[in-house]
PDB file of C-alpha atoms in Angstrom:
ATOM      1  CA  UNK A 255      70.615 229.126  43.817  1.00 56.00           C
ATOM      2  CA  UNK A 256      68.210 227.417  46.562  1.00 65.00           C
ATOM      3  CA  UNK A 257      66.291 229.206  48.187  1.00 68.00           C
ATOM      4  CA  UNK A 258      65.990 229.028  52.130  1.00 77.00           C
ATOM      5  CA  UNK A 259      64.283 230.076  54.885  1.00 91.00           C
ATOM      6  CA  UNK A 260      65.313 233.806  56.410  1.00 95.00           C
ATOM      7  CA  UNK A 261      66.833 232.289  59.324  1.00 97.00           C
ATOM      8  CA  UNK A 262      68.868 229.535  57.748  1.00 96.00           C
ATOM      9  CA  UNK A 263      69.818 231.890  55.010  1.00 96.00           C
ATOM     10  CA  UNK A 264      71.070 234.244  57.542  1.00 97.00           C
ATOM     11  CA  UNK A 265      72.674 231.412  59.660  1.00 98.00           C
ATOM     12  CA  UNK A 266      74.425 230.590  56.039  1.00 96.00           C
ATOM     13  CA  UNK A 267      75.417 234.607  55.500  1.00 97.00           C
ATOM     14  CA  UNK A 268      76.811 234.509  58.952  1.00 98.00           C
ATOM     15  CA  UNK A 269      79.141 231.916  58.622  1.00 97.00           C
ATOM     16  CA  UNK A 270      80.396 232.923  54.685  1.00 96.00           C
ATOM     17  CA  UNK A 271      80.848 236.423  56.424  1.00 96.00           C
ATOM     18  CA  UNK A 272      83.642 236.355  59.330  1.00 95.00           C
ATOM     19  CA  UNK A 273      87.029 234.844  59.860  1.00 93.00           C
ATOM     20  CA  UNK A 274      85.378 233.843  63.401  1.00 93.00           C
ATOM     21  CA  UNK A 275      84.324 230.421  63.384  1.00 97.00           C
ATOM     22  CA  UNK A 276      81.298 230.654  65.790  1.00 97.00           C
ATOM     23  CA  UNK A 277      79.791 228.195  67.917  1.00 97.00           C
ATOM     24  CA  UNK A 278      75.850 227.432  67.580  1.00 98.00           C
ATOM     25  CA  UNK A 279      75.621 229.394  71.123  1.00 97.00           C
ATOM     26  CA  UNK A 280      77.614 232.293  69.537  1.00 97.00           C
ATOM     27  CA  UNK A 281      75.094 231.869  66.077  1.00 98.00           C
ATOM     28  CA  UNK A 282      72.223 231.717  68.027  1.00 98.00           C
ATOM     29  CA  UNK A 283      73.056 235.054  70.661  1.00 98.00           C
ATOM     30  CA  UNK A 284      74.163 237.091  67.478  1.00 98.00           C
ATOM     31  CA  UNK A 285      70.894 236.048  65.355  1.00 98.00           C
ATOM     32  CA  UNK A 286      68.400 235.968  67.908  1.00 98.00           C
ATOM     33  CA  UNK A 287      68.206 240.408  68.469  1.00 98.00           C
ATOM     34  CA  UNK A 288      67.187 240.051  64.615  1.00 97.00           C
ATOM     35  CA  UNK A 289      64.943 237.164  64.840  1.00 97.00           C
ATOM     36  CA  UNK A 290      63.153 237.327  68.053  1.00 97.00           C
ATOM     37  CA  UNK A 291      61.749 233.620  67.760  1.00 96.00           C
ATOM     38  CA  UNK A 292      64.713 232.019  66.192  1.00 97.00           C
ATOM     39  CA  UNK A 293      65.533 229.018  68.977  1.00 97.00           C
ATOM     40  CA  UNK A 294      68.614 226.817  69.610  1.00 98.00           C
ATOM     41  CA  UNK A 295      66.763 223.507  67.688  1.00 97.00           C
ATOM     42  CA  UNK A 296      66.434 225.595  64.414  1.00 97.00           C
ATOM     43  CA  UNK A 297      70.079 226.712  64.943  1.00 98.00           C
ATOM     44  CA  UNK A 298      71.841 223.384  65.689  1.00 98.00           C
ATOM     45  CA  UNK A 299      69.091 221.448  62.907  1.00 97.00           C
ATOM     46  CA  UNK A 300      70.331 223.945  60.323  1.00 97.00           C
ATOM     47  CA  UNK A 301      73.708 223.532  61.382  1.00 98.00           C
ATOM     48  CA  UNK A 302      73.767 219.789  61.294  1.00 97.00           C
ATOM     49  CA  UNK A 303      72.038 219.889  57.593  1.00 96.00           C
ATOM     50  CA  UNK A 304      74.129 222.417  56.386  1.00 96.00           C
ATOM     51  CA  UNK A 305      77.521 220.350  57.335  1.00 96.00           C
ATOM     52  CA  UNK A 306      75.871 216.949  55.907  1.00 96.00           C
ATOM     53  CA  UNK A 307      74.982 219.355  52.486  1.00 95.00           C
ATOM     54  CA  UNK A 308      78.600 220.434  52.438  1.00 93.00           C
ATOM     55  CA  UNK A 309      77.780 223.958  53.131  1.00 95.00           C
ATOM     56  CA  UNK A 310      79.604 224.624  56.258  1.00 96.00           C
ATOM     57  CA  UNK A 311      82.597 222.922  58.040  1.00 95.00           C
ATOM     58  CA  UNK A 312      82.993 221.654  61.489  1.00 95.00           C
ATOM     59  CA  UNK A 313      86.392 223.097  62.510  1.00 94.00           C
ATOM     60  CA  UNK A 314      86.917 221.419  66.180  1.00 92.00           C
ATOM     61  CA  UNK A 315      85.091 220.974  69.611  1.00 93.00           C
ATOM     62  CA  UNK A 316      86.525 223.951  71.553  1.00 91.00           C
ATOM     63  CA  UNK A 317      86.240 224.008  75.149  1.00 89.00           C
ATOM     64  CA  UNK A 318      83.019 221.819  74.907  1.00 92.00           C
ATOM     65  CA  UNK A 319      81.483 223.590  71.645  1.00 94.00           C
ATOM     66  CA  UNK A 320      81.299 222.983  68.530  1.00 97.00           C
ATOM     67  CA  UNK A 321      83.011 225.213  65.959  1.00 97.00           C
ATOM     68  CA  UNK A 322      81.326 226.089  62.571  1.00 97.00           C
ATOM     69  CA  UNK A 323      83.470 228.020  59.475  1.00 97.00           C
ATOM     70  CA  UNK A 324      81.327 228.923  56.389  1.00 95.00           C
ATOM     71  CA  UNK A 325      84.789 228.667  54.128  1.00 93.00           C
ATOM     72  CA  UNK A 326      84.632 224.873  52.890  1.00 90.00           C
ATOM     73  CA  UNK A 327      87.858 225.317  50.512  1.00 88.00           C
ATOM     74  CA  UNK A 328      90.371 223.056  52.245  1.00 84.00           C
ATOM     75  CA  UNK A 329      92.687 225.155  54.860  1.00 89.00           C
ATOM     76  CA  UNK A 330      94.570 224.828  57.622  1.00 92.00           C
ATOM     77  CA  UNK A 331      93.544 225.820  60.958  1.00 94.00           C
ATOM     78  CA  UNK A 332      95.519 227.047  64.487  1.00 95.00           C
ATOM     79  CA  UNK A 333      93.425 227.172  67.581  1.00 96.00           C
ATOM     80  CA  UNK A 334      94.164 228.468  70.950  1.00 95.00           C
ATOM     81  CA  UNK A 335      93.649 225.600  73.368  1.00 92.00           C
ATOM     82  CA  UNK A 336      93.473 228.489  76.195  1.00 92.00           C
ATOM     83  CA  UNK A 337      90.658 231.054  74.883  1.00 93.00           C
ATOM     84  CA  UNK A 338      89.748 228.604  71.690  1.00 93.00           C
ATOM     85  CA  UNK A 339      90.866 231.532  68.964  1.00 94.00           C
ATOM     86  CA  UNK A 340      90.798 229.418  65.677  1.00 96.00           C
ATOM     87  CA  UNK A 341      92.867 231.399  63.221  1.00 94.00           C
ATOM     88  CA  UNK A 342      92.775 230.117  59.446  1.00 93.00           C
ATOM     89  CA  UNK A 343      96.286 229.140  58.238  1.00 90.00           C
ATOM     90  CA  UNK A 344      95.677 230.068  54.249  1.00 83.00           C
ATOM     91  CA  UNK A 345      98.408 228.111  51.602  1.00 82.00           C
ATOM     92  CA  UNK A 346      99.638 225.665  53.775  1.00 80.00           C
ATOM     93  CA  UNK A 347      99.964 222.131  52.481  1.00 78.00           C
ATOM     94  CA  UNK A 348     101.361 219.206  53.385  1.00 79.00           C
ATOM     95  CA  UNK A 349     104.378 218.107  51.534  1.00 84.00           C
ATOM     96  CA  UNK A 350     103.594 215.037  49.186  1.00 82.00           C
ATOM     97  CA  UNK A 351     105.896 212.876  50.343  1.00 90.00           C
ATOM     98  CA  UNK A 352     104.454 212.813  53.619  1.00 90.00           C
ATOM     99  CA  UNK A 353     100.905 211.978  51.918  1.00 87.00           C
ATOM    100  CA  UNK A 354     102.293 208.875  50.067  1.00 91.00           C
ATOM    101  CA  UNK A 355     103.843 207.772  53.613  1.00 93.00           C
ATOM    102  CA  UNK A 356     100.826 208.025  55.377  1.00 92.00           C
ATOM    103  CA  UNK A 357      98.374 206.627  52.354  1.00 93.00           C
ATOM    104  CA  UNK A 358     101.311 203.679  52.177  1.00 94.00           C
ATOM    105  CA  UNK A 359     101.110 203.294  55.940  1.00 95.00           C
ATOM    106  CA  UNK A 360      97.809 203.146  56.187  1.00 96.00           C
ATOM    107  CA  UNK A 361      96.792 201.435  52.586  1.00 96.00           C
ATOM    108  CA  UNK A 362      93.982 203.801  52.275  1.00 95.00           C
ATOM    109  CA  UNK A 363      93.793 206.414  49.298  1.00 94.00           C
ATOM    110  CA  UNK A 364      93.857 209.883  50.775  1.00 88.00           C
ATOM    111  CA  UNK A 365      91.027 212.000  49.096  1.00 86.00           C
ATOM    112  CA  UNK A 366      91.696 215.215  51.549  1.00 80.00           C
ATOM    113  CA  UNK A 367      93.376 216.367  54.666  1.00 82.00           C
ATOM    114  CA  UNK A 368      92.379 218.479  57.691  1.00 84.00           C
ATOM    115  CA  UNK A 369      95.376 220.508  59.224  1.00 87.00           C
ATOM    116  CA  UNK A 370      95.281 221.891  62.700  1.00 91.00           C
ATOM    117  CA  UNK A 371      97.836 223.072  64.817  1.00 93.00           C
ATOM    118  CA  UNK A 372      96.754 223.636  68.395  1.00 95.00           C
ATOM    119  CA  UNK A 373      98.924 225.958  70.916  1.00 96.00           C
ATOM    120  CA  UNK A 374      98.728 228.805  73.063  1.00 96.00           C
ATOM    121  CA  UNK A 375      98.219 232.451  71.742  1.00 95.00           C
ATOM    122  CA  UNK A 376     100.037 235.410  72.290  1.00 96.00           C
ATOM    123  CA  UNK A 377      97.558 237.071  74.173  1.00 95.00           C
ATOM    124  CA  UNK A 378      96.856 233.610  76.868  1.00 95.00           C
ATOM    125  CA  UNK A 379     100.551 233.353  77.078  1.00 94.00           C
ATOM    126  CA  UNK A 380     101.223 237.059  78.224  1.00 93.00           C
ATOM    127  CA  UNK A 381      98.148 236.720  80.230  1.00 92.00           C
ATOM    128  CA  UNK A 382      99.923 233.930  81.509  1.00 86.00           C
ATOM    129  CA  UNK A 383     103.119 235.741  82.511  1.00 87.00           C
ATOM    130  CA  UNK A 384     100.980 238.761  84.080  1.00 84.00           C
ATOM    131  CA  UNK A 385      99.671 236.203  86.675  1.00 81.00           C
ATOM    132  CA  UNK A 386     102.399 234.567  87.091  1.00 78.00           C
ATOM    133  CA  UNK A 387     104.608 237.673  87.943  1.00 75.00           C
ATOM    134  CA  UNK A 388     102.117 239.488  89.738  1.00 72.00           C
ATOM    135  CA  UNK A 389     102.228 236.494  92.401  1.00 68.00           C
ATOM    136  CA  UNK A 390     105.793 237.063  93.193  1.00 58.00           C
TER     137      UNK A 390
END
Protein backbone atom coordinates (compact mmCIF):
# COMPACT_ATOMS: atom_id res chain seq x y z
CA UNK A 1 0.00 0.00 0.00
CA UNK A 2 1.22 3.44 -0.92
CA UNK A 3 2.14 5.69 2.01
CA UNK A 4 0.51 9.10 2.12
CA UNK A 5 1.00 12.11 4.32
CA UNK A 6 -1.21 12.14 7.40
CA UNK A 7 -3.39 14.90 5.97
CA UNK A 8 -3.84 13.14 2.62
CA UNK A 9 -4.67 9.89 4.41
CA UNK A 10 -7.17 11.76 6.60
CA UNK A 11 -8.92 13.10 3.48
CA UNK A 12 -9.04 9.60 1.97
CA UNK A 13 -10.32 8.09 5.22
CA UNK A 14 -12.99 10.76 5.58
CA UNK A 15 -14.26 10.13 2.04
CA UNK A 16 -14.09 6.33 2.30
CA UNK A 17 -15.93 6.24 5.63
CA UNK A 18 -18.93 8.45 4.90
CA UNK A 19 -22.13 8.08 2.90
CA UNK A 20 -22.16 11.87 2.60
CA UNK A 21 -20.67 13.41 -0.50
CA UNK A 22 -18.75 16.34 0.98
CA UNK A 23 -17.37 19.41 -0.74
CA UNK A 24 -13.78 20.58 -0.29
CA UNK A 25 -15.07 23.16 2.22
CA UNK A 26 -16.83 20.49 4.25
CA UNK A 27 -13.73 18.27 4.25
CA UNK A 28 -11.64 21.23 5.39
CA UNK A 29 -14.06 22.11 8.22
CA UNK A 30 -14.16 18.51 9.46
CA UNK A 31 -10.38 18.00 9.43
CA UNK A 32 -9.17 21.45 10.54
CA UNK A 33 -9.74 20.76 14.28
CA UNK A 34 -7.60 17.62 13.98
CA UNK A 35 -4.92 19.21 11.76
CA UNK A 36 -4.69 22.91 12.74
CA UNK A 37 -2.09 23.60 10.03
CA UNK A 38 -4.34 22.18 7.27
CA UNK A 39 -4.96 24.66 4.45
CA UNK A 40 -7.66 24.81 1.80
CA UNK A 41 -4.86 24.59 -0.77
CA UNK A 42 -3.80 21.24 0.68
CA UNK A 43 -7.37 19.95 0.51
CA UNK A 44 -7.89 21.13 -3.09
CA UNK A 45 -4.51 19.81 -4.26
CA UNK A 46 -5.07 16.40 -2.71
CA UNK A 47 -8.62 16.12 -4.05
CA UNK A 48 -7.39 16.97 -7.55
CA UNK A 49 -4.60 14.38 -7.36
CA UNK A 50 -6.89 11.71 -5.90
CA UNK A 51 -9.46 12.27 -8.67
CA UNK A 52 -6.73 11.94 -11.30
CA UNK A 53 -5.47 8.74 -9.64
CA UNK A 54 -8.99 7.27 -9.45
CA UNK A 55 -8.91 7.02 -5.65
CA UNK A 56 -12.04 9.18 -5.35
CA UNK A 57 -14.72 10.41 -7.72
CA UNK A 58 -16.27 13.77 -8.40
CA UNK A 59 -20.03 13.29 -8.19
CA UNK A 60 -21.44 16.62 -9.29
CA UNK A 61 -21.37 20.35 -8.73
CA UNK A 62 -24.25 21.13 -6.37
CA UNK A 63 -24.98 24.68 -5.25
CA UNK A 64 -21.69 25.82 -6.86
CA UNK A 65 -19.62 23.26 -4.90
CA UNK A 66 -17.97 20.17 -6.32
CA UNK A 67 -18.94 17.12 -4.29
CA UNK A 68 -16.79 14.02 -3.84
CA UNK A 69 -17.31 10.32 -3.27
CA UNK A 70 -14.87 7.84 -1.76
CA UNK A 71 -16.72 4.96 -3.40
CA UNK A 72 -15.41 4.59 -6.93
CA UNK A 73 -17.52 1.53 -7.76
CA UNK A 74 -20.03 2.30 -10.46
CA UNK A 75 -23.28 3.40 -8.84
CA UNK A 76 -26.10 5.88 -9.35
CA UNK A 77 -26.66 9.11 -7.42
CA UNK A 78 -29.89 10.89 -6.57
CA UNK A 79 -29.40 14.62 -5.95
CA UNK A 80 -31.77 17.09 -4.33
CA UNK A 81 -31.60 20.33 -6.31
CA UNK A 82 -32.85 22.29 -3.30
CA UNK A 83 -30.67 21.25 -0.34
CA UNK A 84 -27.87 19.49 -2.21
CA UNK A 85 -28.32 16.14 -0.48
CA UNK A 86 -26.77 13.29 -2.50
CA UNK A 87 -27.85 9.69 -1.99
CA UNK A 88 -26.21 6.54 -3.36
CA UNK A 89 -28.57 4.27 -5.25
CA UNK A 90 -26.97 0.84 -5.33
CA UNK A 91 -27.79 -1.90 -7.81
CA UNK A 92 -29.39 0.35 -10.42
CA UNK A 93 -28.24 -0.33 -13.99
CA UNK A 94 -29.35 0.89 -17.37
CA UNK A 95 -31.13 -1.61 -19.59
CA UNK A 96 -28.81 -3.18 -22.20
CA UNK A 97 -30.98 -1.93 -25.07
CA UNK A 98 -30.53 1.65 -23.84
CA UNK A 99 -26.74 1.24 -23.86
CA UNK A 100 -26.71 -0.32 -27.31
CA UNK A 101 -29.00 2.43 -28.60
CA UNK A 102 -26.66 5.09 -27.15
CA UNK A 103 -23.67 3.41 -28.83
CA UNK A 104 -25.48 3.18 -32.17
CA UNK A 105 -26.60 6.81 -32.07
CA UNK A 106 -23.27 8.24 -30.89
CA UNK A 107 -20.94 5.84 -32.73
CA UNK A 108 -18.98 5.58 -29.46
CA UNK A 109 -18.15 2.31 -27.71
CA UNK A 110 -19.34 3.02 -24.16
CA UNK A 111 -17.03 1.79 -21.40
CA UNK A 112 -18.90 3.13 -18.38
CA UNK A 113 -21.97 5.08 -17.42
CA UNK A 114 -22.58 7.74 -14.80
CA UNK A 115 -26.23 8.11 -14.03
CA UNK A 116 -27.72 10.80 -11.81
CA UNK A 117 -31.28 11.59 -10.93
CA UNK A 118 -32.02 15.16 -9.87
CA UNK A 119 -35.15 16.23 -8.05
CA UNK A 120 -36.45 17.56 -4.74
CA UNK A 121 -36.22 15.45 -1.57
CA UNK A 122 -39.13 14.84 0.83
CA UNK A 123 -37.75 17.27 3.44
CA UNK A 124 -37.50 20.13 0.92
CA UNK A 125 -40.96 19.38 -0.53
CA UNK A 126 -42.40 19.41 2.99
CA UNK A 127 -40.64 22.71 3.75
CA UNK A 128 -42.24 24.21 0.61
CA UNK A 129 -45.67 22.90 1.65
CA UNK A 130 -45.23 24.32 5.17
CA UNK A 131 -44.12 27.70 3.78
CA UNK A 132 -46.99 27.83 1.31
CA UNK A 133 -49.60 26.84 3.93
CA UNK A 134 -48.34 29.44 6.44
CA UNK A 135 -48.52 32.20 3.80
CA UNK A 136 -52.29 31.71 3.34
